[in-house]
Coordinates of C-alpha atoms and ligand atoms in Angstrom, one line a residue:
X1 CA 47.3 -45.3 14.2
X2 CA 44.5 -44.0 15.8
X3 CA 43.3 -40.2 14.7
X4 CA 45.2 -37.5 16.2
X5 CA 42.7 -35.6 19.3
X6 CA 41.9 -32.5 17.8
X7 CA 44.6 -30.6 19.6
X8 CA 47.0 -32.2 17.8
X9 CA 45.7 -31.7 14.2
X10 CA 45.2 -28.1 14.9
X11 CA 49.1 -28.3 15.5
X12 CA 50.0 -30.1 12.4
X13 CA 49.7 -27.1 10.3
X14 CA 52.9 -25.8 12.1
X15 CA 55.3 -29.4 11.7
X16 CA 54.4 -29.1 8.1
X17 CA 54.9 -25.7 7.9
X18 CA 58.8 -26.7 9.1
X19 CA 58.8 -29.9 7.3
X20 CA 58.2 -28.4 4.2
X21 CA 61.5 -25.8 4.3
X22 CA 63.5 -29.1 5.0
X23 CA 63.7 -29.4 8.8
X24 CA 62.7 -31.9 11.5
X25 CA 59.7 -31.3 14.0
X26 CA 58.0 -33.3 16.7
X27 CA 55.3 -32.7 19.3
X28 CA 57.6 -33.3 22.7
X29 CA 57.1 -33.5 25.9
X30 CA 54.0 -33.2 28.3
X31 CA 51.9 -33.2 25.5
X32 CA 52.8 -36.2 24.0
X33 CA 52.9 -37.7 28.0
X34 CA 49.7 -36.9 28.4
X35 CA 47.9 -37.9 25.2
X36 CA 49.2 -41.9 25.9
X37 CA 47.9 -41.7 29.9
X38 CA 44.2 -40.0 28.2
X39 CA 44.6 -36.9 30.4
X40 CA 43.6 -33.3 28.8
X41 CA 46.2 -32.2 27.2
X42 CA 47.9 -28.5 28.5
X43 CA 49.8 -27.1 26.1
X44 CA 51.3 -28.5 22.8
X45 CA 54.9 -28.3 22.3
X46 CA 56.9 -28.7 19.6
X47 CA 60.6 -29.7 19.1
X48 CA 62.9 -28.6 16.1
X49 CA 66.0 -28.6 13.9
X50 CA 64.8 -25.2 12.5
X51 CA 66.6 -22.6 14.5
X52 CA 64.7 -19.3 15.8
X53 CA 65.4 -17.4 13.1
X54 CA 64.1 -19.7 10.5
X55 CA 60.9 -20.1 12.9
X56 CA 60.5 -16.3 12.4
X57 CA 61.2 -16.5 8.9
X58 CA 58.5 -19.7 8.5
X59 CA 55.5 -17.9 10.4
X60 CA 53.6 -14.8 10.6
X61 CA 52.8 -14.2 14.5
X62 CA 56.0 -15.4 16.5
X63 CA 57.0 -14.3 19.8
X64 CA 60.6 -14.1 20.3
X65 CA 60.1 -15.1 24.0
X66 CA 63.2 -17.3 25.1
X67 CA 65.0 -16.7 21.8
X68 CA 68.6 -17.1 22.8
X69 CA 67.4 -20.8 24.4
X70 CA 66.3 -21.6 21.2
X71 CA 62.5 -20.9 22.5
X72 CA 59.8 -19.0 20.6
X73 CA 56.2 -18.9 20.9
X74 CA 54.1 -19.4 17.1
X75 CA 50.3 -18.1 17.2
X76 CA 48.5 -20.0 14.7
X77 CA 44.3 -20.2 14.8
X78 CA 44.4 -18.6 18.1
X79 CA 46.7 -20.7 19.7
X80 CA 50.2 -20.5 21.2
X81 CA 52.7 -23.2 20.3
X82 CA 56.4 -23.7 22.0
X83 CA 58.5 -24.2 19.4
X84 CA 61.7 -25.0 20.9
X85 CA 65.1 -25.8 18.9
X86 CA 66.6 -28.9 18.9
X87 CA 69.5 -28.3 22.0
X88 CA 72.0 -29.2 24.4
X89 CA 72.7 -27.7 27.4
X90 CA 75.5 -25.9 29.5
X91 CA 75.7 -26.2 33.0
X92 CA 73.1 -24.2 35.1
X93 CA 75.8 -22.4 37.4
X94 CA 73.1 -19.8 38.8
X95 CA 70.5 -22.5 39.1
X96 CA 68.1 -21.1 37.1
X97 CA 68.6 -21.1 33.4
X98 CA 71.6 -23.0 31.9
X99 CA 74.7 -21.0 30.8
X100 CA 74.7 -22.0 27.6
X101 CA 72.8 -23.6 24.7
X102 CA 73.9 -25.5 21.6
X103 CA 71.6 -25.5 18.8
X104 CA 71.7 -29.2 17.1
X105 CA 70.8 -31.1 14.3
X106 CA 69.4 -34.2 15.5
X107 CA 66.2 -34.9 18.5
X108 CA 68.4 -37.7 20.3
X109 CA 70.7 -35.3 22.6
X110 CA 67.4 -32.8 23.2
X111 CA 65.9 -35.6 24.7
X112 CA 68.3 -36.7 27.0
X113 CA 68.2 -33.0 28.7
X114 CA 64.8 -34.2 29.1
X115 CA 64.1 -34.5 33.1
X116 CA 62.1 -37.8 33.5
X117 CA 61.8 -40.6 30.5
X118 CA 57.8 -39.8 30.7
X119 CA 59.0 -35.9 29.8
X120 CA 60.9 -37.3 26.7
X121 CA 58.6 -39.1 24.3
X122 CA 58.6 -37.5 20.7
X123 CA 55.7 -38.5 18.7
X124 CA 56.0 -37.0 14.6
X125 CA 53.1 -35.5 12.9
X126 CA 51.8 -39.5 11.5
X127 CA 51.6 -40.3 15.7
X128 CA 54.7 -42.5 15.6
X129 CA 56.4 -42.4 19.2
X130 CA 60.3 -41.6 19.7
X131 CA 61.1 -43.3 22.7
X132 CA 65.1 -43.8 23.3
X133 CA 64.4 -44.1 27.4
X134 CA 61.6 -46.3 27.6
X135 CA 59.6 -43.8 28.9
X136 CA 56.3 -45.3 27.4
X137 CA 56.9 -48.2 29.6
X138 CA 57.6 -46.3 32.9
X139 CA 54.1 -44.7 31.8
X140 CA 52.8 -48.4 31.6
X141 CA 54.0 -48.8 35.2
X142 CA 53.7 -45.5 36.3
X143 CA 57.1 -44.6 37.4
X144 CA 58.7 -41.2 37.3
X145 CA 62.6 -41.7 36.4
X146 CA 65.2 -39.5 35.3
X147 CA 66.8 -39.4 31.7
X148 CA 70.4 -41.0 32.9
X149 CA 71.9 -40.6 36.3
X150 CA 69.3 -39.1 38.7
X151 CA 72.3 -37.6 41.0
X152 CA 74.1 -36.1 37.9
X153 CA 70.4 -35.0 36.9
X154 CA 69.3 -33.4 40.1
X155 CA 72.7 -31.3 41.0
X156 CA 72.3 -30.0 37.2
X157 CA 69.1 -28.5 38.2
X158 CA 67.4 -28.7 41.4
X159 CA 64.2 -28.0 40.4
X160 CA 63.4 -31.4 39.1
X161 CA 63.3 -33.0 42.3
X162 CA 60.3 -30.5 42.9
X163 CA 58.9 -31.2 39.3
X164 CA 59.2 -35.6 40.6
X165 CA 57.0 -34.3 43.4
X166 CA 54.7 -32.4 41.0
X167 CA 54.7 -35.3 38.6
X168 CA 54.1 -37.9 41.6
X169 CA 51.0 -35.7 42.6
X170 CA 49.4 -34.7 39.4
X171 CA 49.7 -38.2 37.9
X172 CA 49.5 -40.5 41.4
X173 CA 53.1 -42.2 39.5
X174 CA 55.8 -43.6 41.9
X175 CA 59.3 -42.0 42.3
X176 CA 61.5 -45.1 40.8
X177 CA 63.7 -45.9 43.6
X178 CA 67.1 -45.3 42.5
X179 CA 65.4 -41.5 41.3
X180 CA 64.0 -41.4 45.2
X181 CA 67.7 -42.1 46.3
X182 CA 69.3 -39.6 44.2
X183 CA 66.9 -36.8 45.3
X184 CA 67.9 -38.0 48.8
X185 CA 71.4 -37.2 48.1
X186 CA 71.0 -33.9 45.9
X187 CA 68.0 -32.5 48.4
X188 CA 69.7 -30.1 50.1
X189 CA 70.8 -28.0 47.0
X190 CA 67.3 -26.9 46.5
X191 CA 67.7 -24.2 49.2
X192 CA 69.7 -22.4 46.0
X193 CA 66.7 -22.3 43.5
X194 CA 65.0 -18.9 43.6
X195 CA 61.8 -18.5 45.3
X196 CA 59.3 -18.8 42.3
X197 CA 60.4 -21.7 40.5
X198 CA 60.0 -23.3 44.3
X199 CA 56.4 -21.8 44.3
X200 CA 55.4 -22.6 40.9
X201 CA 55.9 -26.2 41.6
X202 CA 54.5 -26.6 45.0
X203 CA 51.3 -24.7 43.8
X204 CA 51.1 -27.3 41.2
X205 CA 51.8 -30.1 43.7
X206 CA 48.9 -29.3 45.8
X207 CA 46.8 -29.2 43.0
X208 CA 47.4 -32.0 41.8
X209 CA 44.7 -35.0 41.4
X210 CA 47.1 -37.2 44.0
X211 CA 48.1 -34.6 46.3
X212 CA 48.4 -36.6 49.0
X213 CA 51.0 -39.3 47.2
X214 CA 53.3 -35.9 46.8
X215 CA 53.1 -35.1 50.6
X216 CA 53.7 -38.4 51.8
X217 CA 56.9 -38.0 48.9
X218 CA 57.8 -34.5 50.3
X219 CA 57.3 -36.2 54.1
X220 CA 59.3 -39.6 53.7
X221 CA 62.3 -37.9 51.5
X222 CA 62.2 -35.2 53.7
X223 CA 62.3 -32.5 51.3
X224 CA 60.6 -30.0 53.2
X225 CA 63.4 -29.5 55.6
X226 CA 64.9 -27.5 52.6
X227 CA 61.6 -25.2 51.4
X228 CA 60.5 -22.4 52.5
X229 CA 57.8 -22.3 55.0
X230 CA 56.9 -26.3 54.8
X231 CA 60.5 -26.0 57.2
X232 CA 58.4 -24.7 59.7
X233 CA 55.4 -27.2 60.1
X234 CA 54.9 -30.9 59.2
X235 CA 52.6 -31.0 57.2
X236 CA 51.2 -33.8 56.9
X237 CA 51.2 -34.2 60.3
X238 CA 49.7 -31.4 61.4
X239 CA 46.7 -32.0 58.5
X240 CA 43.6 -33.1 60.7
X241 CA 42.9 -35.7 57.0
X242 CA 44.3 -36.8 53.8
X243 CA 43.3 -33.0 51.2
X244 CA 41.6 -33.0 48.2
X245 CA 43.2 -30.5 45.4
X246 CA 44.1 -27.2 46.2
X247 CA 43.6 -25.3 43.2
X248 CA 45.2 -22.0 44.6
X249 CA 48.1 -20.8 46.2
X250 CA 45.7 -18.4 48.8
X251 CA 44.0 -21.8 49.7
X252 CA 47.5 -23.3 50.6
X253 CA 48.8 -20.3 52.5
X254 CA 45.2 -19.7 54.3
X255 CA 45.1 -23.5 54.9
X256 CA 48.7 -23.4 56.8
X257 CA 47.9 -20.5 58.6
X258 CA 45.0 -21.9 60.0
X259 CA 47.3 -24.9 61.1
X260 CA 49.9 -23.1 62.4
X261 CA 48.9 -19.9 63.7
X262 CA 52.4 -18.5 64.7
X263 CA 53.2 -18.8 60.7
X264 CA 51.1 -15.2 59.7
X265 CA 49.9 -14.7 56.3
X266 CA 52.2 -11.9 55.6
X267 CA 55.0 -14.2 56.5
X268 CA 54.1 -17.1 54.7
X269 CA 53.3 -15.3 51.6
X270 CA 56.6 -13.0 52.0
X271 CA 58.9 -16.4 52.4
X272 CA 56.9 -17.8 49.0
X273 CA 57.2 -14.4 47.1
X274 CA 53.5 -14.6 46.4
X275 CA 52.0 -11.8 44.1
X276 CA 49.8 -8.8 45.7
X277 CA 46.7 -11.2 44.4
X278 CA 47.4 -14.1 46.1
X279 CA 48.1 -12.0 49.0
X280 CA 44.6 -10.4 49.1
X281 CA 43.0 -13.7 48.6
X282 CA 44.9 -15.3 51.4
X283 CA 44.1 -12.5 53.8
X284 CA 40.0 -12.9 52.6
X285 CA 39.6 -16.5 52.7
X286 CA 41.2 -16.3 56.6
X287 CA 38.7 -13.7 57.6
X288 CA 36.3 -16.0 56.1
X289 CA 37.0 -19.0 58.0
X290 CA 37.6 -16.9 60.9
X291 CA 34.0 -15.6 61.0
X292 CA 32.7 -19.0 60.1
X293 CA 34.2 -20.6 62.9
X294 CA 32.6 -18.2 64.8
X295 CA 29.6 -17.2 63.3
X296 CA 28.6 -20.2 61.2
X297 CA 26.9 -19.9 57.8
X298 CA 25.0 -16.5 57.5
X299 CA 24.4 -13.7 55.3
X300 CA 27.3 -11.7 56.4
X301 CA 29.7 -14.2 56.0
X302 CA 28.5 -14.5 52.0
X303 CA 27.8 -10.9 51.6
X304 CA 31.5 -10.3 52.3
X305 CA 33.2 -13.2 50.2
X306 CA 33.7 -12.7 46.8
X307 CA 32.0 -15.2 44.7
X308 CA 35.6 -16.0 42.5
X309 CA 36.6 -17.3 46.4
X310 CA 33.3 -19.6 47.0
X311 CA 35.1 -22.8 46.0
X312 CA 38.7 -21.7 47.9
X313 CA 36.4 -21.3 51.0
X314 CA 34.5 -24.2 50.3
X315 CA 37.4 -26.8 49.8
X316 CA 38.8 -25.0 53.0
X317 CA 35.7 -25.8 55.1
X318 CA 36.3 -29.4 53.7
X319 CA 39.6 -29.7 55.7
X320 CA 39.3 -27.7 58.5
X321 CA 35.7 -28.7 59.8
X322 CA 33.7 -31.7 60.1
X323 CA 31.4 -30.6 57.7
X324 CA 32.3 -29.1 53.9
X325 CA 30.3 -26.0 53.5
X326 CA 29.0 -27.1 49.6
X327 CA 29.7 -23.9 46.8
X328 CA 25.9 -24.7 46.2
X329 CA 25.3 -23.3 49.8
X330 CA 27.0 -20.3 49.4
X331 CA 25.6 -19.2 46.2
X332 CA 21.9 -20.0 47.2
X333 CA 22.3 -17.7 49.7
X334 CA 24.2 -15.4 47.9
X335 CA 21.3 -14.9 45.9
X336 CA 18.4 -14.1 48.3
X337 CA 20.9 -11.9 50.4
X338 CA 18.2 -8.5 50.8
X339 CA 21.3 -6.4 49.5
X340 CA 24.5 -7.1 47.3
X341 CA 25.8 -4.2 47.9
X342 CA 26.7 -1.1 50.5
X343 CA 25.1 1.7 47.9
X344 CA 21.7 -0.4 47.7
X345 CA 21.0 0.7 51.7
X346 CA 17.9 3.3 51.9
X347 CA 19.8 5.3 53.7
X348 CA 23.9 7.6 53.3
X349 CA 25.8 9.6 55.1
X350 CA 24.2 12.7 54.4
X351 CA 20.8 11.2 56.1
X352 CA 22.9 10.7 58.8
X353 CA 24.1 13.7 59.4
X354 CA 20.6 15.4 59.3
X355 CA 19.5 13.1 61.9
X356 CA 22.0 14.6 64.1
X357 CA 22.6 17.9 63.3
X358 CA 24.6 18.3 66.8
X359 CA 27.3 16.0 66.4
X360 CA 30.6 16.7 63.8
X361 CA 31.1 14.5 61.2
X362 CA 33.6 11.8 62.1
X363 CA 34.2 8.6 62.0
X364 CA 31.2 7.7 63.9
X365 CA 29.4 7.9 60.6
X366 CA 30.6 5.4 58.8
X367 CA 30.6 2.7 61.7
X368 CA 27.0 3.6 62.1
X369 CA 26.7 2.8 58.1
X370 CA 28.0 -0.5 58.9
X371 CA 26.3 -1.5 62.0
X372 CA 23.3 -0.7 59.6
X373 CA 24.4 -2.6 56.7
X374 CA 25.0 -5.6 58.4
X375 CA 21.5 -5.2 59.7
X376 CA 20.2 -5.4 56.6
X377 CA 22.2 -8.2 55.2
X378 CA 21.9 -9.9 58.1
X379 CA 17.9 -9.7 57.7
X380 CA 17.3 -8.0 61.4
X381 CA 16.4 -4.7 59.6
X382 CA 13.8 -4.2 56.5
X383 CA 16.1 -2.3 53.7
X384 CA 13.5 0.8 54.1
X385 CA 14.2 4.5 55.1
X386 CA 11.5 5.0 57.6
X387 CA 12.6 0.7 59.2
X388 CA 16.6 2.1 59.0
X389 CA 15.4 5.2 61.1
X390 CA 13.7 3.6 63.8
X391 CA 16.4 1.0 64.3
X392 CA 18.6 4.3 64.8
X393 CA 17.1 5.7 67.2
X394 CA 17.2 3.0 69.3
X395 CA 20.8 2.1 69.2
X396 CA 22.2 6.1 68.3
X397 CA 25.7 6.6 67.3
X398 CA 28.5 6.5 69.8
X399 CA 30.3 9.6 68.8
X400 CA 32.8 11.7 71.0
Ligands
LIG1 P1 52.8 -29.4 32.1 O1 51.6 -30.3 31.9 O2 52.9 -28.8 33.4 O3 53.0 -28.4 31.0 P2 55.2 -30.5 31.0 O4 55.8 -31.9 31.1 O5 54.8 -30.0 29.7 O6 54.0 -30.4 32.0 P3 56.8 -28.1 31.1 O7 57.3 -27.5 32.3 O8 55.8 -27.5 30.3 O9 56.3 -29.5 31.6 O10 58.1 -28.5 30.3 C1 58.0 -29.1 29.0 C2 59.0 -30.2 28.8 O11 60.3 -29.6 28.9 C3 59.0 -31.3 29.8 O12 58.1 -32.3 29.5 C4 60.4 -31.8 29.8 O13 60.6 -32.6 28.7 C5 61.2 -30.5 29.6 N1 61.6 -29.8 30.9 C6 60.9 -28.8 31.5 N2 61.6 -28.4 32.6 C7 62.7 -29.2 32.6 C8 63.8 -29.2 33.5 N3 63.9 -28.4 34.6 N4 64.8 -30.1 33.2 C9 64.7 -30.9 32.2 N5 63.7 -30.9 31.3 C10 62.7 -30.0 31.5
LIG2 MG1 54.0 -28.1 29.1

């Protein structure tokens, strides 16, 4: 056996750590998934005999995060391992967690609640694969495949059929067909699922390095009868070309907007329970493309986008116009913009209101600040106080 990647060693600490008090542990999981398809690896996970409370008894930093599921997070060097009991579970009546959880001696019955045979590959600390599914062949032939019967596996929880279409588009697999058949039958109890889980995975699914095998997956099974918001639209239909990765979710709810202008931002990001952030960004990248389709490529169009949502806008401009605006673009002329900021202008308020001692202060005051500051940016105006003055005088404040 090949050496472990360094991720793994740097785990090992904590299977000997359980080893040593008598119990069994394995690295499980996506970890142990990605390691044999040579992706980077996410997190490392880790699958035990030991219950929780000997896992807080075995370590120093442990979080007790998803204790009564037999879940706890161990810190060790800096990192954050899931340590997760050996279990079995009840049924998930509420569709979100299961009812119950049996803590169990041996790995076999943990891995058949796996989801997909790919998901439940063990691999102990001397890199020696459990494989009871034959999941290392369905990652020889890239299939994704349920542990056991895909209809019994799907009406248990919902959410995998979102997770095959995650899976489909962040590792470019095929749905196995008697899996593809089962989430025909089970599709339309995904309209039970709460909101977030829904999100979580579509945000991963258009991330994903083969986003567009997920769509054509979420097209030809016709799952998106039963999400929210991808109801309204078909997608991939409506998309003017085949997308590259969307690493946000603001780049996904912009990028429908812009499709399907009857679906607003507020509504899109109030059906998919987005956070206030993703809400912002949403609302900033549409005023972006908004100017740009105007406008073009100027000053005032980088002056006003944040630099965190250069690529967003980028990727964007990739999809919706003939021609990507490059992140290299924006940032070149981020940097010779004449300003970066309003309180860099040579001139406030209070100069303002000397130059017209007549008038009340109103509002008139600060849309003459900006009329001025996007002279500035814009290059049409020399950032001086004597320049700003001039250019006043001949286009005066509209005050009444
Ligand atoms: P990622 O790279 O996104 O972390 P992952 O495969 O590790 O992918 P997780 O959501 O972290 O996915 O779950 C860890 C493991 O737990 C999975 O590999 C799978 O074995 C199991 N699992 C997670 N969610 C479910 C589920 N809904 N049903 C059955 N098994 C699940
Ligand atoms: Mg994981």
């Amino acid at each position: 056996m090949k050496q472990l990647p360094n991720a793994f060693r740097e785990a090992l600490f904590i299977i000997q750590t359980i080893e040593a008090a008598g119990h069994q542990a394995y690295f499980v999981g996506g970890c142990v998934r990605d390691l044999f398809l040579q992706r980077s690896i996410g997190d490392i996970d880790i699958t035990t005999s030991a219950t929780p409370e000997v896992i807080l008894e075995l370590f120093d930093q442990v979080i007790p995060v998803g204790i009564e599921h037999g879940t706890v997070i161990v810190r060790h060097a800096h990192v954050s391992y899931e340590v997760t009991t050996f279990r079995v579970e009840g049924k998930y009546s509420d569709q979100r967690h299961p009812d119950s959880v049996e803590f169990i001696e041996k790995i076999d019955k943990d891995l058949e609640r796996r989801d997909f045979t790919i998901n439940a590959l063990a691999m102990d600390k001397n890199g020696t694969i459990i494989d009871l599914f034959q999941g290392e062949e369905d990652l020889k032939r890239h299939l994704i495949r349920t542990v056991g019967n895909g209809v019994d596996r799907f009406k248990e929880d919902p959410l995998r059929i979102l997770r095959a279409i995650r899976f489909s588009s962040q590792l470019g697999f095929s749905i196995e067909e008697e899996t593809k058949q089962a989430i025909l039958a089970v599709k339309p109890n995904l309209e039970g699922l709460a909101i977030e889980r829904i999100t979580k995975e579509l945000q991963k699914t258009f991330a994903g390095d083969s986003v567009t095998n997920g769509l054509n997956y979420i097209h030809e099974l016709e799952i998106d009868k039963h999400l929210p918001v991808l109801k309204e639209l078909p997608l991939l239909q409506v998309l003017p070309r085949p997308i590259k990765p969307l690493q946000s979710l603001a780049e996904v709810v912009c990028l429908i907007h812009s499709l399907k202008q009857d679906l607003s931002i507020r509504a899109i990001t109030r059906n998919w329970k987005c956070s206030n952030k993703i809400v912002k960004e949403s609302l900033q990248l549409h005023e972006a493309i908004c100017y740009y389709k105007l406008h073009g490529l100027d000053n005032w169009l980088v002056y006003q986008l944040l630099p965190d949502l250069h690529n967003s806008f980028s990727r964007l401009t990739d999809i919706l116009f003939p021609k990507k605006v490059e992140t290299i673009q924006l940032a070149s002329l981020l940097d010779s913009l004449p300003i970066k900021h309003r309180s860099e202008i040579k001139i406030n308020g209070n100069d303002l209101v000397s130059m017209f001692p007549n008038e009340t202060k109103g509002p008139w005051i600060q849309k003459l600040l900006t009329a001025i500051e996007k002279q500035v940016v814009l290059g049409n105006i020399r950032n001086e106080t004597s320049l700003i003055k001039d250019w006043i005088k001949w286009n005066p404040p509209v005050t009444n």
